[in-house]
mmCIF file of C-alpha atoms and ligand atoms in Angstrom:
data_model
loop_
_atom_site.group_PDB
_atom_site.id
_atom_site.type_symbol
_atom_site.label_atom_id
_atom_site.label_comp_id
_atom_site.label_asym_id
_atom_site.label_seq_id
_atom_site.Cartn_x
_atom_site.Cartn_y
_atom_site.Cartn_z
ATOM 1 C CA UNK A 1 37.849 -0.477 8.708
ATOM 2 C CA UNK A 2 35.493 0.144 11.613
ATOM 3 C CA UNK A 3 34.003 -2.880 13.344
ATOM 4 C CA UNK A 4 30.756 -4.098 11.836
ATOM 5 C CA UNK A 5 27.915 -4.884 14.164
ATOM 6 C CA UNK A 6 27.675 -8.527 15.111
ATOM 7 C CA UNK A 7 25.770 -9.969 18.046
ATOM 8 C CA UNK A 8 26.631 -12.864 20.295
ATOM 9 C CA UNK A 9 23.558 -15.040 20.879
ATOM 10 C CA UNK A 10 25.311 -17.960 22.665
ATOM 11 C CA UNK A 11 28.889 -19.025 23.369
ATOM 12 C CA UNK A 12 30.639 -18.976 19.964
ATOM 13 C CA UNK A 13 27.366 -18.353 18.113
ATOM 14 C CA UNK A 14 26.913 -14.958 16.448
ATOM 15 C CA UNK A 15 24.274 -13.098 14.467
ATOM 16 C CA UNK A 16 26.031 -11.654 11.403
ATOM 17 C CA UNK A 17 22.905 -10.550 9.544
ATOM 18 C CA UNK A 18 21.841 -7.377 7.789
ATOM 19 C CA UNK A 19 19.120 -4.881 8.698
ATOM 20 C CA UNK A 20 17.429 -3.578 5.562
ATOM 21 C CA UNK A 21 15.696 -0.550 7.072
ATOM 22 C CA UNK A 22 14.461 0.890 3.792
ATOM 23 C CA UNK A 23 13.115 -2.153 1.986
ATOM 24 C CA UNK A 24 9.431 -1.536 1.304
ATOM 25 C CA UNK A 25 8.285 -4.414 -0.908
ATOM 26 C CA UNK A 26 8.968 -8.141 -1.095
ATOM 27 C CA UNK A 27 8.290 -10.416 -4.076
ATOM 28 C CA UNK A 28 6.749 -7.325 -5.747
ATOM 29 C CA UNK A 29 3.719 -8.236 -3.646
ATOM 30 C CA UNK A 30 4.176 -7.868 0.103
ATOM 31 C CA UNK A 31 4.541 -4.359 1.582
ATOM 32 C CA UNK A 32 7.225 -4.085 4.275
ATOM 33 C CA UNK A 33 6.255 -1.018 6.336
ATOM 34 C CA UNK A 34 8.925 -1.801 8.939
ATOM 35 C CA UNK A 35 11.704 -2.996 6.601
ATOM 36 C CA UNK A 36 13.179 -6.411 7.293
ATOM 37 C CA UNK A 37 16.352 -8.259 8.222
ATOM 38 C CA UNK A 38 18.272 -11.044 6.526
ATOM 39 C CA UNK A 39 19.640 -12.999 9.461
ATOM 40 C CA UNK A 40 22.774 -15.072 8.997
ATOM 41 C CA UNK A 41 24.553 -16.813 11.866
ATOM 42 C CA UNK A 42 28.134 -17.896 12.412
ATOM 43 C CA UNK A 43 28.891 -20.903 14.589
ATOM 44 C CA UNK A 44 32.489 -21.367 15.708
ATOM 45 C CA UNK A 45 33.048 -24.943 16.812
ATOM 46 C CA UNK A 46 36.245 -26.464 18.173
ATOM 47 C CA UNK A 47 36.778 -28.460 14.973
ATOM 48 C CA UNK A 48 34.821 -26.498 12.422
ATOM 49 C CA UNK A 49 33.024 -23.289 11.502
ATOM 50 C CA UNK A 50 29.607 -23.022 9.919
ATOM 51 C CA UNK A 51 27.696 -20.125 8.420
ATOM 52 C CA UNK A 52 23.923 -20.570 8.640
ATOM 53 C CA UNK A 53 22.329 -18.912 5.599
ATOM 54 C CA UNK A 54 23.584 -15.726 3.965
ATOM 55 C CA UNK A 55 21.917 -12.454 2.960
ATOM 56 C CA UNK A 56 20.097 -10.664 0.151
ATOM 57 C CA UNK A 57 22.108 -9.758 -2.981
ATOM 58 C CA UNK A 58 23.720 -6.347 -2.577
ATOM 59 C CA UNK A 59 24.907 -7.024 0.980
ATOM 60 C CA UNK A 60 27.627 -9.592 0.229
ATOM 61 C CA UNK A 61 30.505 -7.359 1.328
ATOM 62 C CA UNK A 62 28.715 -6.327 4.524
ATOM 63 C CA UNK A 63 28.279 -9.985 5.432
ATOM 64 C CA UNK A 64 31.917 -10.718 4.646
ATOM 65 C CA UNK A 65 33.068 -7.786 6.796
ATOM 66 C CA UNK A 66 30.917 -8.889 9.711
ATOM 67 C CA UNK A 67 32.371 -12.385 9.562
ATOM 68 C CA UNK A 68 35.905 -10.921 9.364
ATOM 69 C CA UNK A 69 35.258 -9.297 12.754
ATOM 70 C CA UNK A 70 35.095 -12.782 14.206
ATOM 71 C CA UNK A 71 37.072 -15.196 12.038
ATOM 72 C CA UNK A 72 38.870 -15.382 8.745
ATOM 73 C CA UNK A 73 36.015 -16.300 6.349
ATOM 74 C CA UNK A 74 38.416 -18.529 4.410
ATOM 75 C CA UNK A 75 38.303 -20.858 7.404
ATOM 76 C CA UNK A 76 34.563 -21.554 7.117
ATOM 77 C CA UNK A 77 33.958 -25.272 6.627
ATOM 78 C CA UNK A 78 30.228 -25.314 5.981
ATOM 79 C CA UNK A 79 27.737 -22.894 4.504
ATOM 80 C CA UNK A 80 24.293 -24.147 5.426
ATOM 81 C CA UNK A 81 21.579 -23.233 2.949
ATOM 82 C CA UNK A 82 18.342 -23.744 4.858
ATOM 83 C CA UNK A 83 16.403 -22.174 1.990
ATOM 84 C CA UNK A 84 17.341 -21.258 -1.579
ATOM 85 C CA UNK A 85 15.370 -18.014 -1.938
ATOM 86 C CA UNK A 86 17.762 -15.170 -2.788
ATOM 87 C CA UNK A 87 17.022 -13.117 0.335
ATOM 88 C CA UNK A 88 18.941 -15.812 2.268
ATOM 89 C CA UNK A 89 21.011 -17.537 -0.380
ATOM 90 C CA UNK A 90 21.868 -14.566 -2.605
ATOM 91 C CA UNK A 91 25.338 -14.155 -1.076
ATOM 92 C CA UNK A 92 26.235 -17.845 -1.439
ATOM 93 C CA UNK A 93 28.327 -17.395 -4.622
ATOM 94 C CA UNK A 94 30.361 -14.640 -2.912
ATOM 95 C CA UNK A 95 30.858 -16.586 0.303
ATOM 96 C CA UNK A 96 31.655 -19.852 -1.516
ATOM 97 C CA UNK A 97 34.362 -17.999 -3.472
ATOM 98 C CA UNK A 98 35.979 -16.671 -0.296
ATOM 99 C CA UNK A 99 35.487 -19.795 1.810
ATOM 100 C CA UNK A 100 37.104 -21.843 -0.913
ATOM 101 C CA UNK A 101 37.174 -25.117 1.015
ATOM 102 C CA UNK A 102 33.637 -24.848 2.380
ATOM 103 C CA UNK A 103 30.888 -27.296 1.469
ATOM 104 C CA UNK A 104 27.356 -26.114 0.869
ATOM 105 C CA UNK A 105 24.986 -28.069 3.116
ATOM 106 C CA UNK A 106 21.459 -28.465 1.830
ATOM 107 C CA UNK A 107 18.630 -30.909 1.064
ATOM 108 C CA UNK A 108 18.509 -32.945 -2.157
ATOM 109 C CA UNK A 109 16.124 -30.460 -3.716
ATOM 110 C CA UNK A 110 18.189 -27.571 -2.370
ATOM 111 C CA UNK A 111 21.218 -29.025 -4.180
ATOM 112 C CA UNK A 112 19.439 -28.747 -7.525
ATOM 113 C CA UNK A 113 18.351 -25.205 -6.734
ATOM 114 C CA UNK A 114 21.869 -24.204 -5.679
ATOM 115 C CA UNK A 115 23.143 -25.356 -9.063
ATOM 116 C CA UNK A 116 20.389 -23.582 -10.992
ATOM 117 C CA UNK A 117 20.297 -20.333 -9.021
ATOM 118 C CA UNK A 118 23.865 -19.995 -7.755
ATOM 119 C CA UNK A 119 25.898 -22.239 -10.100
ATOM 120 C CA UNK A 120 27.365 -24.076 -7.113
ATOM 121 C CA UNK A 121 29.536 -26.949 -8.430
ATOM 122 C CA UNK A 122 28.104 -30.332 -7.521
ATOM 123 C CA UNK A 123 31.340 -31.458 -5.861
ATOM 124 C CA UNK A 124 31.069 -28.607 -3.363
ATOM 125 C CA UNK A 125 27.585 -29.600 -2.220
ATOM 126 C CA UNK A 126 26.897 -32.028 0.615
ATOM 127 C CA UNK A 127 23.306 -33.227 0.702
ATOM 128 C CA UNK A 128 21.735 -33.880 4.097
ATOM 129 C CA UNK A 129 18.535 -35.725 4.951
ATOM 130 C CA UNK A 130 16.134 -35.447 7.854
ATOM 131 C CA UNK A 131 17.932 -35.801 11.208
ATOM 132 C CA UNK A 132 21.443 -35.997 9.735
ATOM 133 C CA UNK A 133 24.023 -34.446 12.051
ATOM 134 C CA UNK A 134 27.272 -32.653 11.251
ATOM 135 C CA UNK A 135 29.703 -32.203 14.137
ATOM 136 C CA UNK A 136 31.868 -29.120 14.580
ATOM 137 C CA UNK A 137 33.560 -30.752 17.574
ATOM 138 C CA UNK A 138 31.735 -29.240 20.521
ATOM 139 C CA UNK A 139 28.754 -28.093 18.421
ATOM 140 C CA UNK A 140 26.411 -30.428 16.539
ATOM 141 C CA UNK A 141 24.129 -29.346 13.713
ATOM 142 C CA UNK A 142 20.992 -31.438 13.193
ATOM 143 C CA UNK A 143 19.002 -30.879 10.004
ATOM 144 C CA UNK A 144 15.222 -31.050 9.913
ATOM 145 C CA UNK A 145 13.397 -31.050 6.600
ATOM 146 C CA UNK A 146 10.577 -28.496 6.519
ATOM 147 C CA UNK A 147 9.120 -28.652 3.004
ATOM 148 C CA UNK A 148 7.171 -25.611 1.752
ATOM 149 C CA UNK A 149 8.155 -23.484 4.734
ATOM 150 C CA UNK A 150 8.732 -21.588 2.575
ATOM 151 C CA UNK A 151 9.853 -23.467 -0.568
ATOM 152 C CA UNK A 152 9.949 -27.234 -1.176
ATOM 153 C CA UNK A 153 13.694 -27.533 -0.409
ATOM 154 C CA UNK A 154 13.533 -25.752 2.958
ATOM 155 C CA UNK A 155 15.007 -27.204 6.136
ATOM 156 C CA UNK A 156 15.735 -26.048 9.678
ATOM 157 C CA UNK A 157 19.072 -26.436 11.452
ATOM 158 C CA UNK A 158 19.109 -27.266 15.161
ATOM 159 C CA UNK A 159 22.227 -26.554 17.197
ATOM 160 C CA UNK A 160 21.930 -29.282 19.803
ATOM 161 C CA UNK A 161 24.304 -28.139 22.556
ATOM 162 C CA UNK A 162 22.809 -24.627 22.712
ATOM 163 C CA UNK A 163 19.180 -25.546 21.932
ATOM 164 C CA UNK A 164 19.014 -23.028 19.069
ATOM 165 C CA UNK A 165 16.639 -23.675 16.184
ATOM 166 C CA UNK A 166 17.656 -21.827 13.009
ATOM 167 C CA UNK A 167 14.244 -21.900 11.370
ATOM 168 C CA UNK A 168 14.847 -19.699 8.314
ATOM 169 C CA UNK A 169 11.523 -18.139 7.181
ATOM 170 C CA UNK A 170 9.445 -20.025 9.786
ATOM 171 C CA UNK A 171 8.821 -17.946 12.957
ATOM 172 C CA UNK A 172 10.014 -14.823 11.132
ATOM 173 C CA UNK A 173 8.712 -11.252 11.012
ATOM 174 C CA UNK A 174 9.415 -8.440 8.594
ATOM 175 C CA UNK A 175 10.723 -5.952 11.141
ATOM 176 C CA UNK A 176 14.156 -4.318 10.843
ATOM 177 C CA UNK A 177 14.452 -3.170 14.448
ATOM 178 C CA UNK A 178 15.035 -5.136 17.615
ATOM 179 C CA UNK A 179 17.501 -7.838 18.480
ATOM 180 C CA UNK A 180 15.082 -9.981 20.490
ATOM 181 C CA UNK A 181 11.352 -10.409 19.995
ATOM 182 C CA UNK A 182 10.527 -9.606 23.635
ATOM 183 C CA UNK A 183 11.974 -6.127 23.030
ATOM 184 C CA UNK A 184 9.757 -5.342 20.027
ATOM 185 C CA UNK A 185 6.360 -3.850 20.678
ATOM 186 C CA UNK A 186 3.559 -5.694 18.876
ATOM 187 C CA UNK A 187 5.938 -8.359 17.598
ATOM 188 C CA UNK A 188 3.131 -10.903 17.439
ATOM 189 C CA UNK A 189 1.088 -8.552 15.252
ATOM 190 C CA UNK A 190 4.005 -8.370 12.791
ATOM 191 C CA UNK A 191 4.463 -12.130 13.052
ATOM 192 C CA UNK A 192 0.752 -12.683 12.337
ATOM 193 C CA UNK A 193 0.992 -10.490 9.268
ATOM 194 C CA UNK A 194 4.039 -12.449 8.100
ATOM 195 C CA UNK A 195 2.253 -15.756 8.781
ATOM 196 C CA UNK A 196 -0.744 -14.567 6.717
ATOM 197 C CA UNK A 197 1.441 -13.515 3.815
ATOM 198 C CA UNK A 198 3.883 -16.422 3.730
ATOM 199 C CA UNK A 199 2.984 -19.450 5.857
ATOM 200 C CA UNK A 200 -0.840 -19.561 5.922
ATOM 201 C CA UNK A 201 -1.165 -21.355 2.544
ATOM 202 C CA UNK A 202 0.877 -24.229 4.031
ATOM 203 C CA UNK A 203 -0.943 -24.747 7.339
ATOM 204 C CA UNK A 204 -0.912 -28.542 7.168
ATOM 205 C CA UNK A 205 2.832 -28.671 6.548
ATOM 206 C CA UNK A 206 3.370 -26.104 9.288
ATOM 207 C CA UNK A 207 1.503 -28.384 11.718
ATOM 208 C CA UNK A 208 3.720 -31.270 10.659
ATOM 209 C CA UNK A 209 6.864 -29.185 11.217
ATOM 210 C CA UNK A 210 5.627 -28.094 14.654
ATOM 211 C CA UNK A 211 5.099 -31.758 15.559
ATOM 212 C CA UNK A 212 8.612 -32.593 14.328
ATOM 213 C CA UNK A 213 10.269 -29.965 16.509
ATOM 214 C CA UNK A 214 8.052 -30.599 19.558
ATOM 215 C CA UNK A 215 10.517 -33.077 21.067
ATOM 216 C CA UNK A 216 13.512 -30.719 20.753
ATOM 217 C CA UNK A 217 14.731 -28.769 23.747
ATOM 218 C CA UNK A 218 14.423 -25.369 22.073
ATOM 219 C CA UNK A 219 15.832 -22.529 24.132
ATOM 220 C CA UNK A 220 16.115 -20.012 21.315
ATOM 221 C CA UNK A 221 14.494 -19.682 17.898
ATOM 222 C CA UNK A 222 16.697 -17.812 15.455
ATOM 223 C CA UNK A 223 14.706 -17.138 12.277
ATOM 224 C CA UNK A 224 16.020 -15.499 9.116
ATOM 225 C CA UNK A 225 13.763 -12.432 9.281
ATOM 226 C CA UNK A 226 13.195 -10.176 12.255
ATOM 227 C CA UNK A 227 14.168 -10.533 15.884
ATOM 228 C CA UNK A 228 15.397 -13.666 17.653
ATOM 229 C CA UNK A 229 13.047 -15.427 20.069
ATOM 230 C CA UNK A 230 15.030 -16.042 23.266
ATOM 231 C CA UNK A 231 11.654 -16.726 24.920
ATOM 232 C CA UNK A 232 10.191 -19.074 22.303
ATOM 233 C CA UNK A 233 6.816 -19.879 23.902
ATOM 234 C CA UNK A 234 4.814 -16.844 22.651
ATOM 235 C CA UNK A 235 5.731 -17.439 19.002
ATOM 236 C CA UNK A 236 5.372 -21.228 19.350
ATOM 237 C CA UNK A 237 1.914 -20.791 20.897
ATOM 238 C CA UNK A 238 0.852 -18.369 18.172
ATOM 239 C CA UNK A 239 2.094 -20.719 15.440
ATOM 240 C CA UNK A 240 0.169 -23.632 16.997
ATOM 241 C CA UNK A 241 -3.030 -21.548 16.958
ATOM 242 C CA UNK A 242 -2.527 -20.278 13.426
ATOM 243 C CA UNK A 243 -1.474 -23.650 12.016
ATOM 244 C CA UNK A 244 -4.561 -25.391 13.407
ATOM 245 C CA UNK A 245 -6.729 -22.634 11.901
ATOM 246 C CA UNK A 246 -8.098 -21.304 15.173
ATOM 247 C CA UNK A 247 -10.422 -18.375 14.415
ATOM 248 C CA UNK A 248 -12.029 -15.661 16.536
ATOM 249 C CA UNK A 249 -15.478 -14.029 16.466
ATOM 250 C CA UNK A 250 -14.147 -11.644 13.858
ATOM 251 C CA UNK A 251 -15.069 -10.658 10.308
ATOM 252 C CA UNK A 252 -12.834 -9.113 7.678
ATOM 253 C CA UNK A 253 -14.579 -6.741 5.285
ATOM 254 C CA UNK A 254 -12.792 -6.039 2.002
ATOM 255 C CA UNK A 255 -14.520 -3.868 -0.566
ATOM 256 C CA UNK A 256 -14.279 -1.307 -3.295
ATOM 257 C CA UNK A 257 -17.004 1.095 -4.372
ATOM 258 C CA UNK A 258 -17.377 3.255 -7.494
ATOM 259 C CA UNK A 259 -20.408 5.475 -6.812
ATOM 260 C CA UNK A 260 -21.133 4.710 -3.172
ATOM 261 C CA UNK A 261 -23.692 1.883 -3.464
ATOM 262 C CA UNK A 262 -21.378 -0.973 -2.442
ATOM 263 C CA UNK A 263 -19.891 1.349 0.174
ATOM 264 C CA UNK A 264 -23.357 1.868 1.722
ATOM 265 C CA UNK A 265 -24.045 -1.891 1.636
ATOM 266 C CA UNK A 266 -20.814 -2.949 3.362
ATOM 267 C CA UNK A 267 -21.149 -0.191 5.955
ATOM 268 C CA UNK A 268 -24.658 -1.417 6.804
ATOM 269 C CA UNK A 269 -23.203 -4.917 7.201
ATOM 270 C CA UNK A 270 -20.321 -3.550 9.316
ATOM 271 C CA UNK A 271 -22.697 -1.591 11.603
ATOM 272 C CA UNK A 272 -24.840 -4.668 12.152
ATOM 273 C CA UNK A 273 -21.897 -6.960 12.884
ATOM 274 C CA UNK A 274 -20.327 -4.411 15.237
ATOM 275 C CA UNK A 275 -23.652 -4.035 17.124
ATOM 276 C CA UNK A 276 -23.778 -7.812 17.459
ATOM 277 C CA UNK A 277 -20.353 -7.796 19.154
ATOM 278 C CA UNK A 278 -18.327 -9.099 16.229
ATOM 279 C CA UNK A 279 -14.773 -7.762 15.924
ATOM 280 C CA UNK A 280 -14.266 -6.122 12.542
ATOM 281 C CA UNK A 281 -11.346 -5.483 10.230
ATOM 282 C CA UNK A 282 -12.394 -2.992 7.571
ATOM 283 C CA UNK A 283 -10.390 -2.758 4.339
ATOM 284 C CA UNK A 284 -11.122 -0.362 1.493
ATOM 285 C CA UNK A 285 -9.245 -2.113 -1.296
ATOM 286 C CA UNK A 286 -8.418 1.191 -2.974
ATOM 287 C CA UNK A 287 -6.040 2.153 -0.171
ATOM 288 C CA UNK A 288 -5.521 -0.887 2.039
ATOM 289 C CA UNK A 289 -2.190 -2.565 2.696
ATOM 290 C CA UNK A 290 -2.552 -6.165 1.474
ATOM 291 C CA UNK A 291 -0.229 -7.371 4.249
ATOM 292 C CA UNK A 292 -2.676 -5.964 6.788
ATOM 293 C CA UNK A 293 -5.514 -7.702 4.966
ATOM 294 C CA UNK A 294 -3.567 -11.003 5.070
ATOM 295 C CA UNK A 295 -2.992 -10.497 8.810
ATOM 296 C CA UNK A 296 -6.712 -10.066 9.449
ATOM 297 C CA UNK A 297 -7.605 -13.168 7.454
ATOM 298 C CA UNK A 298 -5.411 -15.322 9.729
ATOM 299 C CA UNK A 299 -8.025 -15.450 12.508
ATOM 300 C CA UNK A 300 -11.264 -14.145 10.962
ATOM 301 C CA UNK A 301 -14.215 -16.505 11.052
ATOM 302 C CA UNK A 302 -15.984 -14.650 8.225
ATOM 303 C CA UNK A 303 -15.179 -12.502 5.229
ATOM 304 C CA UNK A 304 -17.438 -9.927 3.578
ATOM 305 C CA UNK A 305 -16.457 -8.970 0.053
ATOM 306 C CA UNK A 306 -17.956 -5.837 -1.524
ATOM 307 C CA UNK A 307 -17.623 -6.089 -5.301
ATOM 308 C CA UNK A 308 -19.361 -3.628 -7.623
ATOM 309 C CA UNK A 309 -19.939 -4.464 -11.262
ATOM 310 C CA UNK A 310 -17.823 -2.898 -13.960
ATOM 311 C CA UNK A 311 -17.777 -3.882 -17.635
ATOM 312 C CA UNK A 312 -19.898 -6.976 -17.017
ATOM 313 C CA UNK A 313 -17.787 -8.425 -14.209
ATOM 314 C CA UNK A 314 -16.452 -7.607 -10.762
ATOM 315 C CA UNK A 315 -14.280 -4.541 -10.174
ATOM 316 C CA UNK A 316 -10.621 -5.617 -10.747
ATOM 317 C CA UNK A 317 -9.645 -4.763 -7.146
ATOM 318 C CA UNK A 318 -12.365 -7.114 -5.868
ATOM 319 C CA UNK A 319 -11.175 -9.844 -8.248
ATOM 320 C CA UNK A 320 -7.648 -9.301 -6.919
ATOM 321 C CA UNK A 321 -8.866 -9.602 -3.317
ATOM 322 C CA UNK A 322 -10.818 -12.788 -4.107
ATOM 323 C CA UNK A 323 -7.785 -14.272 -5.880
ATOM 324 C CA UNK A 324 -5.513 -13.334 -2.979
ATOM 325 C CA UNK A 325 -7.994 -14.920 -0.576
ATOM 326 C CA UNK A 326 -7.997 -18.130 -2.611
ATOM 327 C CA UNK A 327 -4.185 -18.179 -2.779
ATOM 328 C CA UNK A 328 -3.632 -17.506 0.940
ATOM 329 C CA UNK A 329 -6.154 -20.181 2.022
ATOM 330 C CA UNK A 330 -7.228 -18.686 5.348
ATOM 331 C CA UNK A 331 -9.331 -20.760 7.794
ATOM 332 C CA UNK A 332 -12.411 -18.562 7.161
ATOM 333 C CA UNK A 333 -15.730 -20.406 7.542
ATOM 334 C CA UNK A 334 -18.364 -17.975 6.262
ATOM 335 C CA UNK A 335 -18.548 -15.519 3.369
ATOM 336 C CA UNK A 336 -20.909 -12.798 2.228
ATOM 337 C CA UNK A 337 -20.629 -11.159 -1.189
ATOM 338 C CA UNK A 338 -22.344 -7.795 -1.616
ATOM 339 C CA UNK A 339 -22.595 -6.155 -5.021
ATOM 340 C CA UNK A 340 -24.380 -3.427 -6.923
ATOM 341 C CA UNK A 341 -24.712 -2.824 -10.650
ATOM 342 C CA UNK A 342 -25.985 -0.110 -12.976
ATOM 343 C CA UNK A 343 -27.630 -1.977 -15.840
ATOM 344 C CA UNK A 344 -26.501 -5.605 -15.721
ATOM 345 C CA UNK A 345 -24.907 -7.804 -13.029
ATOM 346 C CA UNK A 346 -22.052 -10.296 -13.242
ATOM 347 C CA UNK A 347 -19.782 -9.373 -10.339
ATOM 348 C CA UNK A 348 -21.129 -11.984 -7.906
ATOM 349 C CA UNK A 349 -20.919 -14.718 -10.526
ATOM 350 C CA UNK A 350 -17.295 -13.823 -11.244
ATOM 351 C CA UNK A 351 -16.267 -13.706 -7.556
ATOM 352 C CA UNK A 352 -18.001 -17.046 -6.960
ATOM 353 C CA UNK A 353 -16.095 -18.493 -9.908
ATOM 354 C CA UNK A 354 -12.753 -17.371 -8.385
ATOM 355 C CA UNK A 355 -13.718 -18.843 -4.999
ATOM 356 C CA UNK A 356 -15.459 -21.990 -6.247
ATOM 357 C CA UNK A 357 -12.939 -24.458 -4.779
ATOM 358 C CA UNK A 358 -12.848 -22.814 -1.357
ATOM 359 C CA UNK A 359 -14.686 -24.900 1.260
ATOM 360 C CA UNK A 360 -16.803 -22.344 3.118
ATOM 361 C CA UNK A 361 -19.459 -23.657 5.484
ATOM 362 C CA UNK A 362 -21.844 -21.063 4.119
ATOM 363 C CA UNK A 363 -21.861 -18.269 1.514
ATOM 364 C CA UNK A 364 -24.561 -15.595 1.322
ATOM 365 C CA UNK A 365 -24.839 -13.177 -1.625
ATOM 366 C CA UNK A 366 -26.782 -10.048 -2.463
ATOM 367 C CA UNK A 367 -26.611 -8.267 -5.805
ATOM 368 C CA UNK A 368 -28.717 -5.115 -6.220
ATOM 369 C CA UNK A 369 -29.522 -2.719 -9.033
ATOM 370 C CA UNK A 370 -28.431 0.839 -8.263
ATOM 371 C CA UNK A 371 -28.151 2.447 -4.824
ATOM 372 C CA UNK A 372 -29.536 0.284 -2.000
ATOM 373 C CA UNK A 373 -33.102 1.146 -0.965
ATOM 374 C CA UNK A 374 -34.401 1.165 2.611
ATOM 375 C CA UNK A 375 -35.727 -2.338 2.013
ATOM 376 C CA UNK A 376 -32.295 -3.546 0.811
ATOM 377 C CA UNK A 377 -30.647 -1.995 3.867
ATOM 378 C CA UNK A 378 -33.115 -3.877 6.102
ATOM 379 C CA UNK A 379 -32.284 -7.048 4.200
ATOM 380 C CA UNK A 380 -28.542 -6.491 4.748
ATOM 381 C CA UNK A 381 -29.140 -5.930 8.466
ATOM 382 C CA UNK A 382 -30.936 -9.296 8.580
ATOM 383 C CA UNK A 383 -28.051 -10.928 6.703
ATOM 384 C CA UNK A 384 -25.653 -9.329 9.194
ATOM 385 C CA UNK A 385 -27.593 -10.679 12.207
ATOM 386 C CA UNK A 386 -27.670 -14.137 10.680
ATOM 387 C CA UNK A 387 -23.917 -13.965 9.935
ATOM 388 C CA UNK A 388 -23.200 -12.789 13.493
ATOM 389 C CA UNK A 389 -25.161 -15.760 14.895
ATOM 390 C CA UNK A 390 -23.197 -18.190 12.739
ATOM 391 C CA UNK A 391 -19.894 -16.571 13.751
ATOM 392 C CA UNK A 392 -20.792 -16.805 17.452
ATOM 393 C CA UNK A 393 -22.047 -20.391 17.219
ATOM 394 C CA UNK A 394 -18.966 -21.697 15.394
ATOM 395 C CA UNK A 395 -16.366 -21.211 18.068
HETATM 396 FE FE1 FEO B 401 12.842 -15.122 3.362
HETATM 397 FE FE2 FEO B 401 11.379 -17.494 1.492
HETATM 398 O O1 FEO B 401 12.667 -16.231 1.915
#
């Protein structure tokens, strides 16, 4: 057997993860244009060995082989399940079979999930609470509960002596290449996309988690997706901005058009905003990558939704975008809904119904019959100027 690639990240601490270069979709929802990784880590202490998370189903043997490069996997004492989602916990049954004396370390809620998802016997689970520590002799693992980042059972593991935070999904990026984040071009763009897709709905809990880890001496952040942050400040700074909902003078336009009327309306709005110095992200919902759309919503101060009428309601792609917006809960302050109809309206009403619980500071709407006239285009330009003023005033 040839040696499987492992990577030393500190003395007796190794990355034993998997690079899934060809994965293109996650949760049947999130496109992965750059693939992803499932990072697992092996810690070899003087008096004990711990595996931090595992990998996606299908890669069990690869993980086992990587560990065999370093130690006999039967000697593992602890398998830490920071998060129960199968992309990290899917190889737990395999590893628990091989490491037959190992205990599964997880939160109380994680213990229930391990039994439901992975049929882990109760007597092989050790439940840990916030700030509990397990010693491996010269290495100490501190557990930090991080609910909803990304599931309710999630926790982080902090390796005290080396200052490594194993943060599971938090601080991750769906990028298969690169060992360290400072080696990956545009890593923060990928991280922003990932934040928009996965963490943005839980901004308050993310802020709480950032406060919890603020007192730790973090030298390295080792997430479960994407490269390791050996210089943690850029990703920590970005997470602080995103978690507090800091926005920029930027508008995201998301639209679909059937016969060109809504297209003309949103382009008039886009031209006006661009002339007023507003940064724009322009998404035709027919072809756009929803991950890119999520990324742009992270720091946009306004959203413009173009939703034509079809069959008495909004076009399904516009309904999808509005629903996604509601689910992702971006910090957007202002909205404009532009719509056209042939013989009867209904699209604006339906979009407003989807977004009714969202706390915008201001929502402006325009619903027109047929192609927009010169007068309508003037009206949209006025709406655009007014929106630009609001965006610039609300720094
Ligand atoms: Fe990467 Fe929530 O699993």
